[in-house]
Short mmCIF file of C-alpha atoms in Angstrom, two decimals:
data_model
loop_
_atom_site.label_atom_id
_atom_site.label_comp_id
_atom_site.label_asym_id
_atom_site.label_seq_id
_atom_site.Cartn_x
_atom_site.Cartn_y
_atom_site.Cartn_z
CA LYS A 985 0.03 0.04 -0.04
CA ALA A 986 1.14 3.61 -0.58
CA GLY A 987 3.10 5.20 2.21
CA VAL A 988 2.80 8.54 3.78
CA THR A 989 2.92 11.44 1.21
CA GLN A 990 4.17 14.92 1.97
CA THR A 991 3.92 17.90 -0.36
CA PRO A 992 5.73 19.80 -1.43
CA ARG A 993 9.04 18.36 -1.12
CA TYR A 994 10.91 21.64 -1.09
CA LEU A 995 9.82 25.25 -0.35
CA ILE A 996 11.71 28.54 -0.31
CA LYS A 997 9.84 31.46 1.46
CA THR A 998 10.85 34.86 2.69
CA ARG A 999 10.56 36.03 6.33
CA GLY A 1000 7.07 37.22 7.26
CA GLN A 1001 5.46 34.95 4.77
CA GLN A 1002 3.10 31.96 5.68
CA VAL A 1003 3.33 28.46 4.47
CA THR A 1004 1.06 25.48 4.35
CA LEU A 1005 2.38 21.85 4.26
CA SER A 1006 0.39 18.87 3.38
CA CYS A 1007 0.39 15.10 4.53
CA SER A 1008 -1.56 12.24 3.25
CA PRO A 1009 -1.26 9.36 5.71
CA ILE A 1010 -1.20 5.62 4.91
CA SER A 1011 -4.80 4.46 4.19
CA GLY A 1012 -6.56 3.43 7.32
CA HIS A 1013 -4.34 5.48 9.64
CA ARG A 1014 -6.16 8.04 11.62
CA SER A 1015 -3.46 9.41 13.57
CA VAL A 1016 -1.04 12.06 11.97
CA SER A 1017 1.68 13.64 13.89
CA TRP A 1018 4.07 16.52 12.76
CA TYR A 1019 7.76 16.95 13.59
CA GLN A 1020 10.37 19.63 12.96
CA GLN A 1021 13.94 18.36 12.39
CA THR A 1022 16.93 20.79 12.65
CA PRO A 1023 20.70 19.94 12.88
CA GLY A 1024 20.75 21.52 16.37
CA GLN A 1025 17.56 20.43 18.02
CA GLY A 1026 16.97 16.96 16.28
CA LEU A 1027 13.47 15.83 15.90
CA GLN A 1028 10.91 17.80 17.90
CA PHE A 1029 7.10 17.15 18.14
CA LEU A 1030 4.66 19.79 16.85
CA PHE A 1031 1.30 18.21 17.23
CA GLU A 1032 -0.86 15.23 16.69
CA TYR A 1033 -4.39 14.90 15.16
CA PHE A 1034 -6.79 12.17 15.32
CA SER A 1035 -10.39 12.13 13.81
CA GLU A 1036 -9.99 15.83 13.04
CA THR A 1037 -9.15 16.67 16.67
CA GLN A 1038 -5.83 17.96 17.93
CA ARG A 1039 -5.03 15.48 20.82
CA ASN A 1040 -1.48 16.58 21.63
CA LYS A 1041 0.76 19.55 21.13
CA GLY A 1042 4.39 20.35 21.62
CA ASN A 1043 6.18 23.33 22.80
CA PHE A 1044 5.99 25.46 19.81
CA PRO A 1045 4.62 29.10 19.49
CA GLY A 1046 1.26 29.79 18.18
CA ARG A 1047 2.39 30.48 14.75
CA PHE A 1048 2.53 26.80 14.16
CA SER A 1049 -0.91 25.32 13.62
CA GLY A 1050 -2.56 22.39 11.91
CA ARG A 1051 -5.64 20.73 11.03
CA GLN A 1052 -7.03 17.32 9.97
CA PHE A 1053 -9.70 16.50 7.36
CA SER A 1054 -12.29 13.80 7.60
CA ASN A 1055 -10.18 11.70 5.12
CA SER A 1056 -7.36 11.92 7.64
CA ARG A 1057 -5.22 14.10 5.54
CA SER A 1058 -3.46 16.90 7.41
CA GLU A 1059 -2.04 20.21 7.00
CA MET A 1060 0.32 22.32 8.90
CA ASN A 1061 0.55 26.00 8.66
CA VAL A 1062 3.30 28.49 9.77
CA SER A 1063 2.63 32.13 9.81
CA THR A 1064 5.03 35.00 9.94
CA LEU A 1065 7.94 32.95 8.94
CA GLU A 1066 11.35 33.38 10.74
CA LEU A 1067 14.68 32.34 9.72
CA GLY A 1068 14.74 29.82 12.51
CA ASP A 1069 11.78 27.97 11.05
CA SER A 1070 13.93 26.58 8.10
CA ALA A 1071 14.00 22.82 8.92
CA LEU A 1072 12.76 19.48 7.52
CA TYR A 1073 9.14 19.04 8.51
CA LEU A 1074 8.15 15.59 8.88
CA CYS A 1075 4.67 13.89 9.30
CA ALA A 1076 4.08 10.40 10.58
CA SER A 1077 0.92 8.33 10.40
CA SER A 1078 -0.17 5.55 12.72
CA LEU A 1079 -3.32 3.58 13.31
CA SER A 1080 -4.08 5.16 16.75
CA GLY A 1081 -1.27 7.16 17.87
CA GLY A 1082 -1.01 5.09 21.11
CA ALA A 1083 2.28 4.67 22.86
CA ARG A 1084 3.08 1.41 21.22
CA THR A 1085 1.76 2.09 17.88
CA GLU A 1086 4.31 2.10 15.01
CA ALA A 1087 4.66 5.33 13.14
CA PHE A 1088 5.44 5.63 9.51
CA PHE A 1089 7.07 8.79 8.16
CA GLY A 1090 6.82 10.57 5.01
CA GLN A 1091 9.94 12.06 3.16
CA GLY A 1092 9.43 15.46 4.63
CA THR A 1093 9.27 19.00 3.28
CA ARG A 1094 12.47 20.84 3.38
CA LEU A 1095 11.52 24.49 4.13
CA THR A 1096 14.10 27.28 3.64
CA VAL A 1097 13.24 30.81 5.03
CA VAL A 1098 15.36 33.48 3.55
CA THR B 736 9.54 13.90 29.11
CA GLN B 737 11.71 10.81 28.98
CA LEU B 738 15.27 11.68 27.78
CA LEU B 739 16.89 9.28 25.43
CA GLU B 740 20.60 9.11 25.32
CA GLN B 741 22.30 7.67 22.10
CA SER B 742 26.02 6.78 21.84
CA PRO B 743 28.24 7.33 20.19
CA GLN B 744 27.16 10.42 18.27
CA PHE B 745 29.12 9.43 15.30
CA LEU B 746 30.67 6.25 13.92
CA SER B 747 32.88 5.78 10.89
CA ILE B 748 33.88 2.50 9.87
CA GLN B 749 34.92 0.25 6.83
CA GLU B 750 32.90 -2.02 4.98
CA GLY B 751 32.89 -5.46 6.59
CA GLU B 752 33.32 -4.32 10.13
CA ASN B 753 30.76 -4.68 12.90
CA LEU B 754 29.35 -1.83 14.97
CA THR B 755 27.03 -1.34 17.84
CA VAL B 756 25.10 1.84 18.90
CA TYR B 757 23.22 2.43 22.17
CA CYS B 758 20.12 4.02 23.34
CA ASN B 759 19.69 4.52 27.07
CA SER B 760 17.18 6.26 29.60
CA SER B 761 16.90 6.72 33.32
CA SER B 762 13.22 5.72 32.93
CA VAL B 763 11.66 2.48 31.77
CA PHE B 764 10.53 2.34 28.27
CA SER B 765 7.08 1.19 27.51
CA SER B 766 8.37 0.12 24.10
CA LEU B 767 11.24 1.33 21.81
CA GLN B 768 11.47 1.86 18.19
CA TRP B 769 14.61 2.06 16.02
CA TYR B 770 14.66 4.08 12.81
CA ARG B 771 17.21 4.79 10.10
CA GLN B 772 17.22 8.10 8.30
CA GLU B 773 19.08 9.07 5.18
CA PRO B 774 19.83 12.62 4.20
CA GLY B 775 16.81 14.56 3.19
CA GLU B 776 14.39 11.79 3.71
CA GLY B 777 12.05 10.79 6.60
CA PRO B 778 12.96 8.21 9.26
CA VAL B 779 12.19 4.51 8.27
CA LEU B 780 10.99 2.21 10.93
CA LEU B 781 13.43 -0.70 11.51
CA VAL B 782 11.95 -2.48 14.50
CA THR B 783 9.65 -2.10 17.60
CA VAL B 784 10.89 -3.98 20.93
CA VAL B 785 8.42 -4.24 23.77
CA THR B 786 9.45 -6.95 26.08
CA GLY B 787 12.45 -6.74 28.43
CA GLY B 788 15.35 -9.02 27.12
CA GLU B 789 13.80 -9.25 23.63
CA VAL B 790 16.15 -9.79 20.77
CA LYS B 791 15.09 -9.15 17.31
CA LYS B 792 17.00 -9.64 13.93
CA LEU B 793 16.55 -8.05 10.67
CA LYS B 794 19.08 -9.55 8.26
CA ARG B 795 22.36 -8.25 9.41
CA LEU B 796 20.89 -6.09 12.16
CA THR B 797 20.33 -7.32 15.67
CA PHE B 798 18.26 -5.32 18.23
CA GLN B 799 18.38 -6.02 21.91
CA PHE B 800 15.98 -4.57 24.65
CA GLY B 801 17.54 -4.53 28.16
CA ASP B 802 15.93 -6.68 30.91
CA ALA B 803 15.02 -3.71 32.80
CA ARG B 804 13.69 -1.86 29.61
CA LYS B 805 15.86 1.16 30.21
CA ASP B 806 18.35 0.48 27.40
CA SER B 807 18.59 -0.89 23.91
CA SER B 808 21.40 -1.64 21.38
CA LEU B 809 21.54 -2.08 17.63
CA HIS B 810 24.39 -4.29 16.21
CA ILE B 811 25.19 -4.49 12.74
CA THR B 812 27.29 -7.32 11.53
CA ALA B 813 29.56 -7.00 8.45
CA ALA B 814 28.43 -3.37 7.62
CA GLN B 815 27.83 -2.28 4.10
CA PRO B 816 27.89 1.21 2.57
CA GLY B 817 24.02 0.93 2.24
CA ASP B 818 23.97 0.91 5.94
CA THR B 819 25.05 4.50 6.25
CA GLY B 820 22.67 6.72 7.85
CA LEU B 821 21.40 8.34 11.07
CA TYR B 822 20.13 5.80 13.49
CA LEU B 823 17.45 7.03 16.02
CA CYS B 824 15.84 5.33 18.79
CA ALA B 825 12.40 6.71 19.82
CA THR B 826 9.77 5.89 22.50
CA GLY B 827 6.17 6.89 23.01
CA GLY B 828 5.01 8.16 26.31
CA THR B 829 2.17 6.28 28.15
CA ASP B 830 -0.10 9.27 28.10
CA SER B 831 1.26 11.25 25.15
CA TRP B 832 -0.90 10.60 22.01
CA GLY B 833 0.94 10.43 18.74
CA LYS B 834 4.27 11.81 20.32
CA LEU B 835 7.51 10.03 20.06
CA GLN B 836 10.46 11.22 21.98
CA PHE B 837 13.52 10.74 19.85
CA GLY B 838 17.25 10.42 20.87
CA ALA B 839 19.61 12.75 19.15
CA GLY B 840 20.78 9.84 16.90
CA THR B 841 24.06 8.11 15.88
CA GLN B 842 25.50 9.00 12.46
CA VAL B 843 26.91 5.88 10.87
CA VAL B 844 29.30 6.09 7.77
CA VAL B 845 30.39 2.97 6.21
CA THR B 846 32.92 3.39 3.55
CA PRO B 847 33.83 0.84 0.80
#
């Protein structure tokens, strides 16, 4: 079956702009989580959605937001972009998002803010 | 938040050599996952270990989960250049939906 699909793969934005990233989970997976990966901080959890509801949120400013649609596809939005937002953004899907549920990652979206 | 310590941070070996990377925590893991990530790509799940003392094999990769479920190791036998990548361990919290806590990773480079 198809894996997790993230679009676009690459983005270049300027400071102050906003950006929307998309994630299509594996068919049947209802939990979608988002992560930010940078060389200095590693993989950091942004938030998780399940059945269109945000169940969990990491320690990121309100400029980072997300949503999930009825088909489990998810989007994340970053407003008022800062240079420090440059990172690889990864989404992961799983069946339920529980502690022992295996998560499968997309290839990521590389965001560069100039 | 459970902290995961991975060691070493970086490992460079020749093709055919063996290597071991470690993942440790001061807290008990409910379960532990190992991922491999190549540059510019997302992490790929290698294995999930759940039971203390568990050993799982995936071709030339052997994963061990400590008896007390506070540590895990990944051993690669006869490494090949295709094994090059960032090896990450991760665990999910018992009350933390959809959130995996990752270690900083071990960068492994296998040269021909």
